Short mmCIF file of C-alpha atoms in Angstrom, two decimals:
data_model
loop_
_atom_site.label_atom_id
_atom_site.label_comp_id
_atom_site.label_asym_id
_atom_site.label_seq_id
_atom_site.Cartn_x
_atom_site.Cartn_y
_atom_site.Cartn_z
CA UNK F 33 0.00 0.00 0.00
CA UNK F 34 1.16 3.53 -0.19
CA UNK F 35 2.57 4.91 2.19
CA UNK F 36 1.07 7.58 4.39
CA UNK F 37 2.44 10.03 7.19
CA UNK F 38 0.71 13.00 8.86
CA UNK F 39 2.48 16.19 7.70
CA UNK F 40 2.53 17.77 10.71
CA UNK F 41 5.62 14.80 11.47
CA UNK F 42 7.76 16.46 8.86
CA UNK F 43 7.22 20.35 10.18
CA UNK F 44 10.23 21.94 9.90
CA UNK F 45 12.01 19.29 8.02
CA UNK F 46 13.91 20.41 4.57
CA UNK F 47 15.92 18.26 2.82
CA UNK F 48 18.03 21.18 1.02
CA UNK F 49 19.36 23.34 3.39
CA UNK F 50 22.55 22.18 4.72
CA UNK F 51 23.17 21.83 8.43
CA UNK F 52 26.75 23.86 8.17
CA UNK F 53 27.73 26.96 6.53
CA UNK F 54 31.40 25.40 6.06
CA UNK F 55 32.24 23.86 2.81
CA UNK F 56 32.87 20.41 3.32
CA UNK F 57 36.61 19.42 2.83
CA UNK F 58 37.81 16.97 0.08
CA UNK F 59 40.05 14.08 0.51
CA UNK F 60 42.03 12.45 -2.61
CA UNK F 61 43.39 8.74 -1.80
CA UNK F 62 44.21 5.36 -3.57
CA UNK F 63 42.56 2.17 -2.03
CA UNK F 64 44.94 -0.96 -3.20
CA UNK F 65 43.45 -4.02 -3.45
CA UNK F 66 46.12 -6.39 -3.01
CA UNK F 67 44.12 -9.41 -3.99
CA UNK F 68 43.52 -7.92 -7.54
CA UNK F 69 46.57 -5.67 -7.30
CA UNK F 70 44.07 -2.77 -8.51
CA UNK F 71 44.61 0.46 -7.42
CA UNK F 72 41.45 2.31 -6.71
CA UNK F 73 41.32 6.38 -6.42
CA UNK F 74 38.88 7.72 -4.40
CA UNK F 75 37.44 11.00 -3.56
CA UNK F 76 35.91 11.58 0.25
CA UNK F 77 33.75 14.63 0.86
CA UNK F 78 34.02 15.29 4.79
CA UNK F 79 31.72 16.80 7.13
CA UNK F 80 32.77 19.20 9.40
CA UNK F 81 31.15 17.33 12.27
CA UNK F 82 34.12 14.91 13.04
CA UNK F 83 32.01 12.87 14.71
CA UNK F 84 31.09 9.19 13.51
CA UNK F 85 28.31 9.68 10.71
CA UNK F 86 26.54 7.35 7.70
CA UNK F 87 28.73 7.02 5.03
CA UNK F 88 27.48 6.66 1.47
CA UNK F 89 29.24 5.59 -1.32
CA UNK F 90 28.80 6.91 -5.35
CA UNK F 91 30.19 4.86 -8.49
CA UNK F 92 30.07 6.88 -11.85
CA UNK F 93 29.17 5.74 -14.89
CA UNK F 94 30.89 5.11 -18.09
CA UNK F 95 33.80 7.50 -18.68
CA UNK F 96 33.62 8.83 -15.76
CA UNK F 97 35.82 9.78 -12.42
CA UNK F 98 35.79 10.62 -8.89
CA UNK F 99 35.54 13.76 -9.41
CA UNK F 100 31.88 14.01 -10.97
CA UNK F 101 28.58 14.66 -9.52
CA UNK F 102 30.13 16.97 -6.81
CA UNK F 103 26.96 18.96 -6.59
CA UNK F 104 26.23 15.64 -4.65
CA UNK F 105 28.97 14.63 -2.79
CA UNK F 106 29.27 18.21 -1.53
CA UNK F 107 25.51 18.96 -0.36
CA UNK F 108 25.32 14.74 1.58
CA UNK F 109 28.94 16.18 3.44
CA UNK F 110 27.11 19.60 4.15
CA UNK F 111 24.18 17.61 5.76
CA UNK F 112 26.62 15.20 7.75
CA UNK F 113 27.75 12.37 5.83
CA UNK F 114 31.22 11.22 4.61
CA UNK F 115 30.49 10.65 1.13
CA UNK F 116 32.96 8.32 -1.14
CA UNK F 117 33.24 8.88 -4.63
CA UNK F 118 35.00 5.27 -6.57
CA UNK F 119 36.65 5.82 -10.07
CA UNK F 120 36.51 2.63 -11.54
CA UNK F 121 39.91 1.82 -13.71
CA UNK F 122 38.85 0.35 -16.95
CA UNK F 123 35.57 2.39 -17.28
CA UNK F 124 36.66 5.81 -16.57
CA UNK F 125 38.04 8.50 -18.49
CA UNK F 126 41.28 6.71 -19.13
CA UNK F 127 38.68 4.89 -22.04
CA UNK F 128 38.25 7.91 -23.67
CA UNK F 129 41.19 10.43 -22.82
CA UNK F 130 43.53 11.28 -25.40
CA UNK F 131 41.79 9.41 -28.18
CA UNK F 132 41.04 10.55 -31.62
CA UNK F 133 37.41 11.50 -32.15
CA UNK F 134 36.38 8.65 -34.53
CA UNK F 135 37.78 5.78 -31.98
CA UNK F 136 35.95 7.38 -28.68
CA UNK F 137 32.21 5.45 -29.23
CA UNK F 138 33.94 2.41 -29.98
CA UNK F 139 36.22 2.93 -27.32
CA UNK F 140 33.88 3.12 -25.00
CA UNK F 141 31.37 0.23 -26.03
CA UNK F 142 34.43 -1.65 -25.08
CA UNK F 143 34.21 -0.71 -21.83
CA UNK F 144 30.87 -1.52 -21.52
CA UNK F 145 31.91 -5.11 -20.64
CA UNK F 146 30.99 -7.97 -18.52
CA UNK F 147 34.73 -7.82 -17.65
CA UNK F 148 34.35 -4.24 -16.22
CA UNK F 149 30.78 -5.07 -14.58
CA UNK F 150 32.75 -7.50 -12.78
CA UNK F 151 35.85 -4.97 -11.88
CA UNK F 152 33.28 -2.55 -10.42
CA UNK F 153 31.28 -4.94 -8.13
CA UNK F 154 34.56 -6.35 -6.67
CA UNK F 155 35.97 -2.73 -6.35
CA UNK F 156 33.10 -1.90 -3.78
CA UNK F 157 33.67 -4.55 -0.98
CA UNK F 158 37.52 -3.67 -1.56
CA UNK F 159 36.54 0.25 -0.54
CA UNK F 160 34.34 -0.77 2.09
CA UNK F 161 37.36 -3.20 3.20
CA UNK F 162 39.84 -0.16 3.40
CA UNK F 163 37.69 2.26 4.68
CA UNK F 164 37.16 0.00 7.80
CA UNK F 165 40.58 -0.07 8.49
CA UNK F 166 41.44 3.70 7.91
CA UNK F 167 38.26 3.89 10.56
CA UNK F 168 40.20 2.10 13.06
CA UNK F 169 43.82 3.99 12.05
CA UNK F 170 44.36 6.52 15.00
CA UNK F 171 46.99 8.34 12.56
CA UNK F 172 44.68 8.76 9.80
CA UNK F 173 42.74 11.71 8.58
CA UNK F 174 39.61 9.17 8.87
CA UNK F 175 40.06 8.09 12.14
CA UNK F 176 36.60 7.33 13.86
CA UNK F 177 35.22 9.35 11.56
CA UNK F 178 32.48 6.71 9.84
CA UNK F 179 29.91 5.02 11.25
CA UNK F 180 29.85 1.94 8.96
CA UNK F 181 27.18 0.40 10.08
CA UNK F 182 24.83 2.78 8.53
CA UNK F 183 26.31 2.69 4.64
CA UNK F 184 24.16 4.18 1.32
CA UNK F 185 25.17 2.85 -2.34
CA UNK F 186 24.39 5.03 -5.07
CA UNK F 187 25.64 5.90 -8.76
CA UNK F 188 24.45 6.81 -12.05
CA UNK F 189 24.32 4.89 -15.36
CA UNK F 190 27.00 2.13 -15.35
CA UNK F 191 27.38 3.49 -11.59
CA UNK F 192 23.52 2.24 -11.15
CA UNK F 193 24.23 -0.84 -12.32
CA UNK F 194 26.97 -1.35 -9.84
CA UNK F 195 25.14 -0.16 -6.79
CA UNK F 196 21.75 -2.73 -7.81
CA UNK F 197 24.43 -5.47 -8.20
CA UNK F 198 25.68 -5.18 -4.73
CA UNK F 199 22.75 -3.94 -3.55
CA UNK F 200 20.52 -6.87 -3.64
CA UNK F 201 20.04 -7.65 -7.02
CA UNK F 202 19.33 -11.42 -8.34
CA UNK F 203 21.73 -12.76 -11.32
CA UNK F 204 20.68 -15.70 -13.39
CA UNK F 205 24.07 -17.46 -12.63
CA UNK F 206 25.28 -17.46 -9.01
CA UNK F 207 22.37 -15.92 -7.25
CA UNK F 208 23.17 -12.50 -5.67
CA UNK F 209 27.08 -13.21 -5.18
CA UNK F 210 27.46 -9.62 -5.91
CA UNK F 211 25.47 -8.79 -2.44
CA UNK F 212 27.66 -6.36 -0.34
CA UNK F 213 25.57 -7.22 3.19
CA UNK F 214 27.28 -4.09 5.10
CA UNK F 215 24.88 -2.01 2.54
CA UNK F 216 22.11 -0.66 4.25
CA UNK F 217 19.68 1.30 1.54
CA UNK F 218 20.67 2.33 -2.39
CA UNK F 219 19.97 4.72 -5.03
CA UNK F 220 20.37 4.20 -8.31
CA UNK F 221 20.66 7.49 -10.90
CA UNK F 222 19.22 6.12 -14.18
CA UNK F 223 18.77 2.76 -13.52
CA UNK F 224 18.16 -0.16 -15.51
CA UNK F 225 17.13 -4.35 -15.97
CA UNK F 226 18.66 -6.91 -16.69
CA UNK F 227 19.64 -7.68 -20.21
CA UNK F 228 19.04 -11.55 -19.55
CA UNK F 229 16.35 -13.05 -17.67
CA UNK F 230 13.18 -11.48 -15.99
CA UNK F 231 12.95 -8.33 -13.82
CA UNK F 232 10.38 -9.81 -11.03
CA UNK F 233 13.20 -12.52 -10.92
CA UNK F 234 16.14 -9.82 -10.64
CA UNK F 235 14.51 -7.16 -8.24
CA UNK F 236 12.46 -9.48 -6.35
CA UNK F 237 14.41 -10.48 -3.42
CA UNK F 238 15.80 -7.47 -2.64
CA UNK F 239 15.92 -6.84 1.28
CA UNK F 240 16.83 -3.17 1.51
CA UNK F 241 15.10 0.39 0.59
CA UNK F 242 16.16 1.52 -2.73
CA UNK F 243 15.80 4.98 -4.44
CA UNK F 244 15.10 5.18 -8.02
CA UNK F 245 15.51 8.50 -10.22
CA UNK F 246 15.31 8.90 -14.22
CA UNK F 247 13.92 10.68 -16.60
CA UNK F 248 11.13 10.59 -19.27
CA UNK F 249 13.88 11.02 -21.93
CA UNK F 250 16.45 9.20 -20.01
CA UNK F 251 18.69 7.58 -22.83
CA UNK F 252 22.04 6.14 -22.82
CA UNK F 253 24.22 6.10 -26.37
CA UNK F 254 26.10 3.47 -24.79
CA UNK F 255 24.38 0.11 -23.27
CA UNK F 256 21.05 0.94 -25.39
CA UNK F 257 18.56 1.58 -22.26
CA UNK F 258 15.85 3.13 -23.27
CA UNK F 259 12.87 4.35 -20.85
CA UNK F 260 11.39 1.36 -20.55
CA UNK F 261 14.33 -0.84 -19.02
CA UNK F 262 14.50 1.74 -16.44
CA UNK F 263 10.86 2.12 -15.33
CA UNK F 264 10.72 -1.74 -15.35
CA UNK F 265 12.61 -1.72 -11.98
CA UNK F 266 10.43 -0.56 -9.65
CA UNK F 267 7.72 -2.43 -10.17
CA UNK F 268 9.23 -5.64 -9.64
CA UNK F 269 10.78 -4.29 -6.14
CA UNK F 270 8.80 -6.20 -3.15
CA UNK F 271 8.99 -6.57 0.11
CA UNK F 272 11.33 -3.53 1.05
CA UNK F 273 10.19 0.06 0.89
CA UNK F 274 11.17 1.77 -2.53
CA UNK F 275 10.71 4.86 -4.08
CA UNK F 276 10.72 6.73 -8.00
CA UNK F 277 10.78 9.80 -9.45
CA UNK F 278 10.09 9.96 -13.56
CA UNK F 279 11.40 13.49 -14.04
CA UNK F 280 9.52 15.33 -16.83
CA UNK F 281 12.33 15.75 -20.73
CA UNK F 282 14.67 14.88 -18.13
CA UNK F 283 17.64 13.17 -20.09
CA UNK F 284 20.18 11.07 -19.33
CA UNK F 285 22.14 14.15 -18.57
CA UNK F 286 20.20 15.60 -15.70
CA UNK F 287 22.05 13.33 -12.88
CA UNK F 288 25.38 14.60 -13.83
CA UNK F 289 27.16 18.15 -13.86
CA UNK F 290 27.18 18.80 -16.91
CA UNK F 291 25.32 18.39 -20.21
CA UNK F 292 26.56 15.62 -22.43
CA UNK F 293 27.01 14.63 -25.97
CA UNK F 294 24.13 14.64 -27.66
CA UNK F 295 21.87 16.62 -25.49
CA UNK F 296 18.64 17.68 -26.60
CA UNK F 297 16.80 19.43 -24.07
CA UNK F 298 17.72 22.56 -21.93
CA UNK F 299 19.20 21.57 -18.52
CA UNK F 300 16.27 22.17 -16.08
CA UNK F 301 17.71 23.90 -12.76
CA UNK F 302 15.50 22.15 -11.06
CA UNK F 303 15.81 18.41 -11.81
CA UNK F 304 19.34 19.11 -9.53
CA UNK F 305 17.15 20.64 -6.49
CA UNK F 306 14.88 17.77 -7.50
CA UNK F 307 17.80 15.25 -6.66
CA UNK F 308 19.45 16.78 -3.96
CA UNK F 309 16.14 17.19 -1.87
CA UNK F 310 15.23 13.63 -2.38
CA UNK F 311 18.50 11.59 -2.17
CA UNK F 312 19.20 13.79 1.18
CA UNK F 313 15.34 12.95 2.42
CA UNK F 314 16.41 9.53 1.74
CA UNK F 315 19.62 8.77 3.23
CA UNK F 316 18.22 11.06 6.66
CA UNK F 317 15.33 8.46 6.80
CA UNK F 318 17.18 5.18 6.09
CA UNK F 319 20.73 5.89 7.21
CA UNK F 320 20.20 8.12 10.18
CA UNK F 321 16.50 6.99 10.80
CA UNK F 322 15.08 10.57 10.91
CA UNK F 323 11.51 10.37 11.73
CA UNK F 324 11.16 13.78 9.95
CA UNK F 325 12.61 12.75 7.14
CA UNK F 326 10.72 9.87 6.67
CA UNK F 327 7.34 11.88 7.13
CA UNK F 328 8.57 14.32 4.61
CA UNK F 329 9.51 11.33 2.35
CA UNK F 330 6.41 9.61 2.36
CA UNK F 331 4.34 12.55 3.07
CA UNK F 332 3.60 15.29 0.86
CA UNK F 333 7.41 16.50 0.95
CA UNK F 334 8.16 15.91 -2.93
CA UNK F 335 5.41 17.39 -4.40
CA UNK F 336 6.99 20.51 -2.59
CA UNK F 337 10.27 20.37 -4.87
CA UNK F 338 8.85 18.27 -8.18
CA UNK F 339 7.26 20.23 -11.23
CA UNK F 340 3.58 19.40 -11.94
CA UNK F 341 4.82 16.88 -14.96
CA UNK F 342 7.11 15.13 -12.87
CA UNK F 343 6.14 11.21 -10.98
CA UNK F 344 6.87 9.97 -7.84
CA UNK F 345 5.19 6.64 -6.38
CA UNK F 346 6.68 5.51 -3.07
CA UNK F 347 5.97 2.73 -0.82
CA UNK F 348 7.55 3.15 2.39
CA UNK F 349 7.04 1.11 6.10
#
């Protein structure tokens, strides 16, 4: 059933206005995975609070780096989580950088591999892995800093399909052995089904609240999702509370910083607000169990940022 909450519960509550006037510092470093011998760079926006707080984690898609989406990374910090942004080698912008115009598409259907689906899903528990012991480091910057028992997953595009693999999401072979248990709700910026085998079968199981956002012209030239792969996810999500916004000419643009190749549409200012207000809603309510929050969230709290054309359905508990 749809969820309900009286909106006197969320009085007071707003998702966008950031609990510090400080900019929240950035921290560059290199997880190693020795297993893989991998070398990971990572980008960590920090709170000011230097108390334990959520962390929440962001993969980027295709072509990519840690350094995109900041407009996120920066605004979760300024709210009071340690938000970690993975570049994924293989799939970033090494694919692209430096190559003559003619070889870049190719270049980066490439990358769009099984092999790299595979790099990314292993490169999360590896993070996870180091940040734990950076946690525990008296001498480092990190120190005590995270409470990882409370960890988000997000990312956008090839990002998305990283955080639904290790955030609950059924394969035909193996089951979920892409799970990452320590994760404890997800959002997913443009995501997408599975190219083999059925949705209900894929989304089914899944045990923890996700977060959905896309766009009614939400298309990737890479991967060929169209609309329709997207919206498919959410309706074959049970048993956990979930959530989706369908933002109105949105492209597959609008969850990024910039405008991208073969844009369309304008860049609507508010798709961003749109995003920030909602992801931050959503982490508040599922990683730091904010009561307001959650009454804003299921409550009448979106309508107050989304355009008239925009959708949102949400089941909550």
């Amino acid at each position: 059933m749809l969820a309900k909450a009286g909106a006197a519960v969320a009085v007071g509550y707003d998702p966008l206005v950031a609990s510090t006037t400080a900019a929240p510092k950035t921290l560059d470093l290199t997880v190693h995975d020795a297993a893989r011998n991998r070398d990971l760079p990572i980008r960590i926006y920090l709170p000011t609070n230097a108390a334990p707080v959520p962390v929440v984690l962001f993969s980027h898609g295709l072509g990519g780096n840690r350094e995109g989406s900041k407009f996120l990374g920066e605004h979760w910090a300024a709210r009071g989580y340690v938000a970690v942004f993975l570049q994924h080698p293989g799939s970033d912008d090494s694919v692209w950088k430096g190559k003559p115009a003619a070889e870049l598409m190719p270049a980066m259907n490439r990358a769009a591999s099984l092999e790299n689906f595979k790099l990314r899903v292993a490169d999360v528990p590896a993070v996870l892995d180091q940040l734990e012991i950076w946690n525990a480091d008296k001498a480092h910057p990190l120190a005590g800093r995270m409470n990882l028992k409370k960890v988000g997953m997000s990312g956008h595009s090839f990002g998305a399909v990283t955080a639904e693999a290790v955030s609950g999401e059924m394969f035909p072979l193996g089951g979920q052995k892409f799970t990452e248990a320590r994760i404890t709700a997800a959002i997913a910026f443009s995501p997408s089904s599975p190219k083999a085998g059925s949705a209900a079968k894929a989304f089914g199981s899944v045990k923890i609240p996700w977060l959905l956002m896309t766009g009614t012209k939400d298309v990737a030239p890479i991967g060929k999702e169209d609309v329709k792969s997207r919206l498919a996810v959410y309706p074959n999500l049970k048993g956990a509370p979930k959530y989706e916004v369908v933002l109105n000419n949105a492209e597959h643009s609008a969850f990024t910083d910039r405008a991208l190749p073969g844009d369309k549409e304008p860049r609507n200012p508010n798709h961003h607000r749109v995003i920030l207000a909602l992801s931050m809603a959503f982490w508040d309510a599922y990683l730091k169990g904010d009561v307001a929050a959650k009454a804003w969230l299921d409550g009448n709290g979106p309508r107050t940022v989304l355009e008239a054309e925009d959708a949102w359905q949400a089941v909550g508990k």
